[in-house]
Short mmCIF file of C-alpha atoms in Angstrom, two decimals:
data_model
loop_
_atom_site.label_atom_id
_atom_site.label_comp_id
_atom_site.label_asym_id
_atom_site.label_seq_id
_atom_site.Cartn_x
_atom_site.Cartn_y
_atom_site.Cartn_z
CA MET A 1 -63.55 87.01 38.61
CA LYS A 2 -65.74 89.41 36.62
CA TYR A 3 -63.32 89.22 33.67
CA THR A 4 -62.31 85.58 34.14
CA ILE A 5 -63.31 82.37 32.38
CA ILE A 6 -62.38 79.10 34.09
CA VAL A 7 -62.15 75.86 32.14
CA ALA A 8 -61.88 73.16 34.80
CA ALA A 9 -60.79 69.56 34.30
CA THR A 10 -60.17 68.21 37.79
CA ALA A 11 -58.14 65.17 38.79
CA SER A 12 -61.34 63.11 38.89
CA GLU A 13 -62.10 63.82 35.23
CA ALA A 14 -61.21 61.37 32.48
CA ALA A 15 -57.83 61.75 30.76
CA PRO A 16 -59.33 62.97 27.44
CA LEU A 17 -61.06 65.86 29.23
CA GLN A 18 -57.81 66.84 31.00
CA TYR A 19 -56.08 66.69 27.61
CA LEU A 20 -58.68 68.88 25.86
CA ALA A 21 -59.22 71.50 28.59
CA PRO A 22 -56.16 73.67 27.70
CA PHE A 23 -57.17 73.71 24.03
CA SER A 24 -60.70 74.77 24.98
CA GLY A 25 -59.38 77.63 27.09
CA CYS A 26 -56.99 78.68 24.33
CA ALA A 27 -59.84 78.81 21.79
CA MET A 28 -61.75 81.15 24.10
CA GLY A 29 -58.68 83.34 24.53
CA GLU A 30 -58.24 83.48 20.76
CA TRP A 31 -61.76 84.87 20.41
CA PHE A 32 -60.78 87.89 22.49
CA ARG A 33 -57.48 88.25 20.60
CA ASP A 34 -59.14 88.07 17.19
CA ASN A 35 -61.68 90.70 18.23
CA GLY A 36 -59.01 93.28 19.07
CA LYS A 37 -58.93 92.61 22.82
CA HIS A 38 -56.07 91.60 25.12
CA ALA A 39 -56.29 88.34 27.04
CA LEU A 40 -54.09 86.35 29.42
CA ILE A 41 -54.41 82.57 29.59
CA ILE A 42 -52.92 80.63 32.50
CA TYR A 43 -52.43 76.88 32.09
CA ASP A 44 -52.44 75.26 35.55
CA ASP A 45 -50.79 73.02 34.80
CA LEU A 46 -49.38 71.53 31.61
CA SER A 47 -47.67 68.71 33.52
CA LYS A 48 -51.09 67.20 34.22
CA GLN A 49 -52.05 67.56 30.56
CA ALA A 50 -48.87 65.74 29.53
CA VAL A 51 -49.65 62.91 31.97
CA ALA A 52 -53.18 62.64 30.56
CA TYR A 53 -51.76 62.55 27.03
CA ARG A 54 -49.32 59.82 28.11
CA GLN A 55 -52.18 57.73 29.52
CA MET A 56 -54.14 58.04 26.29
CA SER A 57 -51.10 57.21 24.16
CA LEU A 58 -50.21 54.12 26.19
CA LEU A 59 -53.81 52.88 26.02
CA LEU A 60 -53.67 53.34 22.24
CA ARG A 61 -50.43 51.29 22.24
CA ARG A 62 -48.34 54.07 20.78
CA PRO A 63 -44.59 53.50 21.34
CA PRO A 64 -43.38 55.23 24.53
CA GLY A 65 -40.24 57.34 24.65
CA ARG A 66 -38.42 59.19 27.42
CA GLU A 67 -40.24 58.88 30.78
CA ALA A 68 -42.88 56.83 28.87
CA TYR A 69 -44.17 59.96 27.09
CA PRO A 70 -44.96 59.60 23.37
CA GLY A 71 -42.49 61.07 20.92
CA ASP A 72 -44.75 63.96 19.91
CA VAL A 73 -45.33 65.33 23.45
CA PHE A 74 -43.14 68.33 22.55
CA TYR A 75 -45.47 69.12 19.66
CA LEU A 76 -48.42 68.85 22.07
CA HIS A 77 -47.20 71.85 24.05
CA SER A 78 -45.55 73.82 21.24
CA ARG A 79 -48.71 73.91 19.10
CA LEU A 80 -50.66 75.08 22.16
CA LEU A 81 -48.27 77.79 23.36
CA GLU A 82 -47.47 79.15 19.91
CA ARG A 83 -51.12 80.14 19.54
CA ALA A 84 -50.42 82.99 21.95
CA ALA A 85 -49.58 85.98 19.76
CA LYS A 86 -49.82 89.74 19.26
CA MET A 87 -51.78 90.69 16.15
CA ASN A 88 -50.86 93.71 14.04
CA ASP A 89 -53.30 96.56 13.41
CA LYS A 90 -54.47 94.99 10.15
CA PHE A 91 -55.87 92.06 12.14
CA GLY A 92 -57.32 94.07 15.01
CA GLY A 93 -54.27 94.61 17.23
CA GLY A 94 -55.41 92.11 19.87
CA SER A 95 -53.12 89.85 21.88
CA LEU A 96 -53.12 86.58 23.76
CA THR A 97 -50.42 86.01 26.39
CA ALA A 98 -49.81 82.47 27.67
CA LEU A 99 -48.54 81.75 31.18
CA PRO A 100 -47.96 77.98 31.47
CA ILE A 101 -47.32 76.38 34.85
CA ILE A 102 -45.20 73.24 35.17
CA GLU A 103 -44.81 71.07 38.26
CA THR A 104 -41.27 69.86 38.96
CA GLN A 105 -40.62 66.64 40.85
CA GLY A 106 -38.14 67.23 43.67
CA GLY A 107 -37.09 70.54 42.13
CA ASP A 108 -35.70 68.79 39.04
CA VAL A 109 -35.93 71.45 36.35
CA SER A 110 -34.07 69.21 33.87
CA ALA A 111 -36.89 66.66 33.57
CA TYR A 112 -38.52 66.02 30.19
CA ILE A 113 -41.66 68.18 30.37
CA PRO A 114 -40.04 71.18 32.14
CA THR A 115 -37.21 71.35 29.60
CA ASN A 116 -39.67 71.05 26.72
CA VAL A 117 -41.76 73.98 27.94
CA ILE A 118 -38.69 76.06 28.87
CA SER A 119 -37.44 75.71 25.28
CA ILE A 120 -40.75 77.08 23.96
CA THR A 121 -41.34 80.02 26.31
CA ASP A 122 -39.59 83.40 26.62
CA GLY A 123 -38.20 82.54 30.04
CA GLN A 124 -39.16 80.91 33.31
CA ILE A 125 -39.72 81.76 36.96
CA PHE A 126 -38.60 78.86 39.15
CA LEU A 127 -40.31 78.75 42.55
CA GLU A 128 -38.61 76.76 45.29
CA ALA A 129 -40.36 75.23 48.31
CA GLU A 130 -37.25 75.57 50.50
CA LEU A 131 -37.18 79.35 50.00
CA PHE A 132 -40.90 79.56 50.75
CA PHE A 133 -40.51 77.79 54.09
CA ARG A 134 -37.58 80.09 54.95
CA GLY A 135 -39.88 83.09 54.58
CA VAL A 136 -38.51 84.30 51.23
CA ARG A 137 -41.68 85.23 49.36
CA PRO A 138 -42.12 85.27 46.45
CA ALA A 139 -39.93 82.15 46.64
CA ILE A 140 -38.10 82.72 43.35
CA ASN A 141 -34.81 80.93 42.72
CA VAL A 142 -32.86 83.71 41.02
CA GLY A 143 -30.19 81.43 39.59
CA LEU A 144 -32.61 79.13 37.76
CA SER A 145 -35.06 81.86 36.68
CA VAL A 146 -34.31 83.27 33.23
CA SER A 147 -35.79 85.94 30.98
CA ARG A 148 -34.98 85.76 27.29
CA VAL A 149 -36.46 89.22 26.90
CA GLY A 150 -33.94 90.35 29.48
CA SER A 151 -33.32 94.02 30.10
CA ALA A 152 -35.20 94.97 26.92
CA ALA A 153 -38.37 95.10 29.01
CA GLN A 154 -36.80 97.30 31.70
CA THR A 155 -36.71 101.07 31.86
CA LYS A 156 -33.29 102.67 31.38
CA ILE A 157 -32.96 103.67 35.00
CA MET A 158 -33.93 100.22 36.29
CA LYS A 159 -31.48 98.61 33.87
CA LYS A 160 -28.70 100.87 35.15
CA PHE A 161 -29.31 100.41 38.87
CA ALA A 162 -30.38 96.75 38.96
CA GLY A 163 -27.75 95.42 36.55
CA SER A 164 -25.65 93.71 39.23
CA LEU A 165 -28.57 92.60 41.42
CA LYS A 166 -28.97 89.12 39.97
CA LEU A 167 -25.21 88.51 40.06
CA TYR A 168 -25.04 89.44 43.75
CA LEU A 169 -27.94 87.13 44.59
CA ALA A 170 -26.56 84.22 42.56
CA GLN A 171 -23.16 84.58 44.26
CA TYR A 172 -24.83 84.82 47.66
CA ARG A 173 -26.81 81.60 47.15
CA GLU A 174 -23.67 79.77 46.04
CA VAL A 175 -21.52 81.04 48.92
CA ALA A 176 -24.24 80.57 51.55
CA ALA A 177 -24.47 76.87 50.75
CA PHE A 178 -20.79 76.38 51.62
CA ALA A 179 -20.50 78.95 54.43
CA GLN A 180 -22.58 76.82 56.81
CA PHE A 181 -19.86 74.14 56.74
CA GLY A 182 -16.96 76.47 57.63
CA SER A 183 -16.44 79.06 60.35
CA ASP A 184 -13.29 80.77 59.05
CA LEU A 185 -14.45 83.01 56.18
CA ASP A 186 -12.37 85.54 54.29
CA ALA A 187 -13.37 89.17 53.82
CA SER A 188 -14.78 88.74 50.30
CA THR A 189 -17.01 85.85 51.42
CA ARG A 190 -18.29 87.81 54.41
CA PHE A 191 -19.02 90.73 52.06
CA LEU A 192 -21.07 88.53 49.71
CA LEU A 193 -23.02 87.01 52.61
CA SER A 194 -23.75 90.41 54.13
CA ARG A 195 -24.79 92.06 50.86
CA GLY A 196 -26.81 89.05 49.68
CA ALA A 197 -28.72 88.72 52.95
CA ARG A 198 -29.79 92.37 52.78
CA LEU A 199 -30.81 92.15 49.13
CA THR A 200 -32.87 89.04 49.88
CA GLU A 201 -34.70 90.90 52.65
CA LEU A 202 -35.29 93.88 50.35
CA LEU A 203 -36.91 91.71 47.69
CA LYS A 204 -39.44 90.12 50.04
CA GLN A 205 -42.91 91.23 49.03
CA GLY A 206 -46.30 90.72 50.62
CA GLN A 207 -49.25 89.22 48.77
CA TYR A 208 -51.24 91.71 46.68
CA GLN A 209 -48.66 94.47 47.29
CA PRO A 210 -47.37 95.61 43.90
CA LEU A 211 -44.72 98.35 43.79
CA ALA A 212 -44.41 101.12 41.24
CA THR A 213 -41.13 101.23 39.31
CA GLU A 214 -40.25 104.69 40.63
CA VAL A 215 -40.46 103.31 44.19
CA GLN A 216 -38.47 100.18 43.38
CA VAL A 217 -35.54 102.10 41.89
CA PRO A 218 -34.32 103.90 45.06
CA ILE A 219 -34.77 100.74 47.15
CA ILE A 220 -32.75 98.58 44.74
CA TYR A 221 -30.16 101.35 44.37
CA ALA A 222 -29.71 101.41 48.15
CA GLY A 223 -29.20 97.66 48.38
CA VAL A 224 -26.92 97.19 45.38
CA ASN A 225 -24.64 100.09 46.32
CA GLY A 226 -24.16 99.03 49.94
CA LEU A 227 -25.97 101.98 51.51
CA LEU A 228 -27.81 99.60 53.85
CA ASP A 229 -24.74 97.78 55.19
CA SER A 230 -25.00 99.64 58.51
CA ILE A 231 -28.55 98.35 59.13
CA PRO A 232 -28.93 94.91 60.77
CA VAL A 233 -30.42 92.29 58.47
CA ASP A 234 -33.47 91.77 60.69
CA GLN A 235 -34.27 95.51 60.43
CA ILE A 236 -34.13 95.76 56.63
CA THR A 237 -37.84 95.01 56.13
CA LYS A 238 -38.79 97.67 58.68
CA TRP A 239 -36.47 100.20 57.04
CA GLU A 240 -37.93 99.47 53.61
CA ALA A 241 -41.51 99.99 54.80
CA GLU A 242 -40.61 103.32 56.40
CA PHE A 243 -38.58 104.40 53.38
CA ARG A 244 -41.44 103.65 50.98
CA ALA A 245 -43.78 105.73 53.12
CA HIS A 246 -41.19 108.53 53.15
CA LEU A 247 -40.86 108.45 49.35
CA THR A 248 -44.58 108.64 48.67
CA SER A 249 -45.22 111.36 51.26
CA SER A 250 -42.14 113.62 51.03
CA GLN A 251 -40.32 112.84 47.77
CA THR A 252 -43.04 113.05 45.13
CA ALA A 253 -40.89 115.31 42.93
CA LEU A 254 -38.08 112.74 42.90
CA LEU A 255 -40.54 109.94 42.09
CA GLU A 256 -41.88 111.93 39.14
CA GLU A 257 -38.33 112.51 37.91
CA ILE A 258 -37.56 108.79 38.15
CA SER A 259 -40.77 107.85 36.32
CA SER A 260 -39.74 110.09 33.40
CA GLY A 261 -37.04 107.51 32.65
CA ASN A 262 -34.18 109.94 32.03
CA VAL A 263 -30.99 108.81 33.79
CA THR A 264 -28.72 111.68 34.83
CA PRO A 265 -25.84 111.98 37.33
CA GLU A 266 -27.86 114.64 39.14
CA MET A 267 -30.78 112.24 39.64
CA GLU A 268 -28.47 109.53 40.94
CA ALA A 269 -26.96 112.02 43.39
CA LYS A 270 -30.45 112.95 44.61
CA ILE A 271 -31.41 109.31 45.12
CA LYS A 272 -28.19 108.65 47.02
CA LYS A 273 -28.72 111.64 49.31
CA VAL A 274 -32.35 110.71 50.04
CA VAL A 275 -31.31 107.14 50.92
CA GLU A 276 -28.34 108.21 53.05
CA ASP A 277 -30.42 110.75 54.98
CA HIS A 278 -33.12 108.19 55.72
CA VAL A 279 -30.60 105.51 56.72
CA SER A 280 -28.93 108.02 59.04
CA SER A 281 -32.21 108.92 60.73
CA PHE A 282 -33.20 105.25 60.96
CA THR A 283 -29.98 104.15 62.67
CA SER A 284 -29.65 107.15 64.99
#
């Protein structure tokens, strides 16, 4: 909290204050940006601001549109989010990054306000309550989460090894929904269910437990390439914890090589051997 400013407009505040609070916070963030500093602003959440703006507009007898929001509600959020920018060196080199939060009703991502904000931002992370209650945390719906920056923000080695990860998970979610209604499954369906279940376990992450890229790469490589198929699904989390400890204690040279970012067949062979050796010792 030492480097945090909170602009609070609670549910008990009047609608005009809830409407103005995001703009006040943005103005403070712009001060840091314009003075050559880097700031992150989190809007929690813009759905409430839109509701407050709708209340004000209806009281002012402005004509309502879709879902009773005024016609310029898109401009409300676009003019706010477009103030987040990276300045060039001539103007100090500061930056302001915006992270807006939107509440969906019943998981409906196609509602008016969510689609408006999605069209403005560089992507979205869709969190699903059902996944959360099933123990998948962070509860990210891979199929509905999109990055318009895409692999441009990834290192070369992560791009190479994690390229098929999202496809596997999307196929798994689709197949799993139908598999519970049928008992006779073909080989390809069983393969997708087996691989997807293990990848889902691999991607579970505890709170306040960030992972370095060089540690993520061997773990994702192991899951995507089927090197963990011999390990029961309920043992994947245990294997991952032991493997991470093994990497940081005994494979520091390999981690340094991965962090260099150079992708070579020799490096891939080393990663494969380290994973296979650890899987063999884990299952024996």
